[in-house]
């Protein structure tokens, strides 16, 4: 664990800090939708730290709805390419931050 969050990288360069959107969601009748942003690879963590301030970077994202995170991934065999995982716990990318997108009616 780094700075209170899980990171799948084996190197300590994948440190993240809590963001305001990591606070518990407000209870509503509709599910919260969150965009979880990851560094695409541990080697991109330092680059992204600088690049973010310039408005770009190398990222992977997943969308959390109703407690599950969904994202696309490369497949070498037939299939949808969509995978589900525990929010902020992607098995191949280093969690960076969360952006709250509001609620969904669906």
PDB file of C-alpha atoms in Angstrom:
ATOM      1  CA  UNK A   1       0.000   0.000   0.000  1.00  0.00           C
ATOM      2  CA  UNK A   2       1.183   3.485  -0.811  1.00  0.00           C
ATOM      3  CA  UNK A   3      -0.361   6.637   0.677  1.00  0.00           C
ATOM      4  CA  UNK A   4      -3.435   4.668   1.732  1.00  0.00           C
ATOM      5  CA  UNK A   5      -4.155   3.090  -1.672  1.00  0.00           C
ATOM      6  CA  UNK A   6      -3.277  -0.189  -3.317  1.00  0.00           C
ATOM      7  CA  UNK A   7      -0.815  -0.153  -6.192  1.00  0.00           C
ATOM      8  CA  UNK A   8      -0.195  -3.190  -8.348  1.00  0.00           C
ATOM      9  CA  UNK A   9       3.342  -2.075  -9.164  1.00  0.00           C
ATOM     10  CA  UNK A  10       6.192  -3.746  -7.365  1.00  0.00           C
ATOM     11  CA  UNK A  11       8.275  -0.562  -7.229  1.00  0.00           C
ATOM     12  CA  UNK A  12       7.745   2.244  -4.740  1.00  0.00           C
ATOM     13  CA  UNK A  13       7.524   4.883  -7.497  1.00  0.00           C
ATOM     14  CA  UNK A  14       3.759   4.295  -7.750  1.00  0.00           C
ATOM     15  CA  UNK A  15       2.834   6.549  -4.849  1.00  0.00           C
ATOM     16  CA  UNK A  16      -0.542   8.238  -4.941  1.00  0.00           C
ATOM     17  CA  UNK A  17      -2.258  10.669  -2.629  1.00  0.00           C
ATOM     18  CA  UNK A  18      -5.922  10.850  -1.676  1.00  0.00           C
ATOM     19  CA  UNK A  19      -8.133  13.180  -3.693  1.00  0.00           C
ATOM     20  CA  UNK A  20     -11.329  14.915  -2.670  1.00  0.00           C
ATOM     21  CA  UNK A  21     -13.349  12.517  -4.858  1.00  0.00           C
ATOM     22  CA  UNK A  22     -12.138   9.586  -2.706  1.00  0.00           C
ATOM     23  CA  UNK A  23     -14.590  10.662   0.001  1.00  0.00           C
ATOM     24  CA  UNK A  24     -17.657   8.437   0.465  1.00  0.00           C
ATOM     25  CA  UNK A  25     -20.392   9.166  -2.049  1.00  0.00           C
ATOM     26  CA  UNK A  26     -23.525  11.019  -1.008  1.00  0.00           C
ATOM     27  CA  UNK A  27     -26.443   8.605  -0.699  1.00  0.00           C
ATOM     28  CA  UNK A  28     -28.847   8.978  -3.647  1.00  0.00           C
ATOM     29  CA  UNK A  29     -31.381   6.824  -5.449  1.00  0.00           C
ATOM     30  CA  UNK A  30     -29.007   6.640  -8.406  1.00  0.00           C
ATOM     31  CA  UNK A  31     -25.536   5.022  -8.431  1.00  0.00           C
ATOM     32  CA  UNK A  32     -22.427   7.218  -8.388  1.00  0.00           C
ATOM     33  CA  UNK A  33     -20.217   7.054 -11.478  1.00  0.00           C
ATOM     34  CA  UNK A  34     -16.477   7.511 -11.014  1.00  0.00           C
ATOM     35  CA  UNK A  35     -13.602   7.581 -13.458  1.00  0.00           C
ATOM     36  CA  UNK A  36     -10.496   5.912 -11.997  1.00  0.00           C
ATOM     37  CA  UNK A  37      -7.268   7.034 -13.630  1.00  0.00           C
ATOM     38  CA  UNK A  38      -4.152   4.861 -13.646  1.00  0.00           C
ATOM     39  CA  UNK A  39      -0.593   5.322 -14.816  1.00  0.00           C
ATOM     40  CA  UNK A  40      -0.353   2.959 -17.777  1.00  0.00           C
ATOM     41  CA  UNK A  41       2.870   1.436 -16.395  1.00  0.00           C
ATOM     42  CA  UNK A  42       5.097   1.997 -13.362  1.00  0.00           C
ATOM     43  CA  UNK A  43       7.714   3.559 -15.656  1.00  0.00           C
ATOM     44  CA  UNK A  44       5.182   6.247 -16.688  1.00  0.00           C
ATOM     45  CA  UNK A  45       4.530   7.401 -13.100  1.00  0.00           C
ATOM     46  CA  UNK A  46       7.310  10.012 -12.997  1.00  0.00           C
ATOM     47  CA  UNK A  47       6.540  11.174 -16.556  1.00  0.00           C
ATOM     48  CA  UNK A  48       2.839  11.565 -15.719  1.00  0.00           C
ATOM     49  CA  UNK A  49       3.645  13.564 -12.589  1.00  0.00           C
ATOM     50  CA  UNK A  50       5.272  16.201 -14.790  1.00  0.00           C
ATOM     51  CA  UNK A  51       3.045  15.776 -17.865  1.00  0.00           C
ATOM     52  CA  UNK A  52      -0.187  16.235 -15.887  1.00  0.00           C
ATOM     53  CA  UNK A  53       0.753  19.837 -15.123  1.00  0.00           C
ATOM     54  CA  UNK A  54       1.158  20.354 -18.889  1.00  0.00           C
ATOM     55  CA  UNK A  55      -2.209  18.775 -19.697  1.00  0.00           C
ATOM     56  CA  UNK A  56      -1.217  15.333 -20.995  1.00  0.00           C
ATOM     57  CA  UNK A  57       0.103  11.935 -19.914  1.00  0.00           C
ATOM     58  CA  UNK A  58      -0.009   8.187 -20.555  1.00  0.00           C
ATOM     59  CA  UNK A  59      -3.008   6.753 -18.723  1.00  0.00           C
ATOM     60  CA  UNK A  60      -5.472   3.885 -18.468  1.00  0.00           C
ATOM     61  CA  UNK A  61      -8.985   4.529 -17.140  1.00  0.00           C
ATOM     62  CA  UNK A  62     -11.809   2.482 -15.696  1.00  0.00           C
ATOM     63  CA  UNK A  63     -15.396   3.511 -15.013  1.00  0.00           C
ATOM     64  CA  UNK A  64     -16.951   2.532 -11.671  1.00  0.00           C
ATOM     65  CA  UNK A  65     -20.712   2.061 -11.489  1.00  0.00           C
ATOM     66  CA  UNK A  66     -22.557   0.282  -8.660  1.00  0.00           C
ATOM     67  CA  UNK A  67     -19.340  -0.854  -6.986  1.00  0.00           C
ATOM     68  CA  UNK A  68     -17.705  -2.464 -10.047  1.00  0.00           C
ATOM     69  CA  UNK A  69     -15.030  -0.964 -12.254  1.00  0.00           C
ATOM     70  CA  UNK A  70     -15.159  -1.611 -16.008  1.00  0.00           C
ATOM     71  CA  UNK A  71     -12.435  -1.010 -18.576  1.00  0.00           C
ATOM     72  CA  UNK A  72     -11.179  -2.180 -21.961  1.00  0.00           C
ATOM     73  CA  UNK A  73      -8.091  -4.305 -22.357  1.00  0.00           C
ATOM     74  CA  UNK A  74      -6.166  -5.999 -25.145  1.00  0.00           C
ATOM     75  CA  UNK A  75      -7.172  -9.574 -25.895  1.00  0.00           C
ATOM     76  CA  UNK A  76      -5.338 -12.032 -28.107  1.00  0.00           C
ATOM     77  CA  UNK A  77      -8.354 -14.360 -28.217  1.00  0.00           C
ATOM     78  CA  UNK A  78     -11.937 -13.561 -29.324  1.00  0.00           C
ATOM     79  CA  UNK A  79     -14.056 -11.716 -26.804  1.00  0.00           C
ATOM     80  CA  UNK A  80     -15.386  -8.301 -25.890  1.00  0.00           C
ATOM     81  CA  UNK A  81     -12.185  -6.871 -24.422  1.00  0.00           C
ATOM     82  CA  UNK A  82     -14.173  -5.526 -21.470  1.00  0.00           C
ATOM     83  CA  UNK A  83     -13.092  -6.526 -17.978  1.00  0.00           C
ATOM     84  CA  UNK A  84     -14.442  -5.896 -14.490  1.00  0.00           C
ATOM     85  CA  UNK A  85     -12.331  -5.520 -11.381  1.00  0.00           C
ATOM     86  CA  UNK A  86     -12.458  -4.110  -7.869  1.00  0.00           C
ATOM     87  CA  UNK A  87     -12.499  -0.285  -8.030  1.00  0.00           C
ATOM     88  CA  UNK A  88      -9.005   1.272  -7.834  1.00  0.00           C
ATOM     89  CA  UNK A  89      -7.377  -2.182  -7.888  1.00  0.00           C
ATOM     90  CA  UNK A  90      -6.518  -2.781 -11.545  1.00  0.00           C
ATOM     91  CA  UNK A  91      -4.158  -5.766 -11.803  1.00  0.00           C
ATOM     92  CA  UNK A  92      -1.820  -4.179 -14.401  1.00  0.00           C
ATOM     93  CA  UNK A  93      -1.852  -0.414 -13.843  1.00  0.00           C
ATOM     94  CA  UNK A  94      -0.903   1.970 -10.983  1.00  0.00           C
ATOM     95  CA  UNK A  95      -3.845   3.880  -9.509  1.00  0.00           C
ATOM     96  CA  UNK A  96      -3.386   7.661  -9.702  1.00  0.00           C
ATOM     97  CA  UNK A  97      -6.674   9.460  -8.940  1.00  0.00           C
ATOM     98  CA  UNK A  98     -10.459   9.420  -9.155  1.00  0.00           C
ATOM     99  CA  UNK A  99     -12.805  11.859 -10.854  1.00  0.00           C
ATOM    100  CA  UNK A 100     -16.423  11.836  -9.663  1.00  0.00           C
ATOM    101  CA  UNK A 101     -18.758  12.038 -12.660  1.00  0.00           C
ATOM    102  CA  UNK A 102     -22.005  12.356 -10.713  1.00  0.00           C
ATOM    103  CA  UNK A 103     -24.887   9.883 -10.769  1.00  0.00           C
ATOM    104  CA  UNK A 104     -26.445   7.632 -13.385  1.00  0.00           C
ATOM    105  CA  UNK A 105     -30.117   6.928 -13.872  1.00  0.00           C
ATOM    106  CA  UNK A 106     -29.378   3.606 -15.547  1.00  0.00           C
TER     107      UNK A 106
END
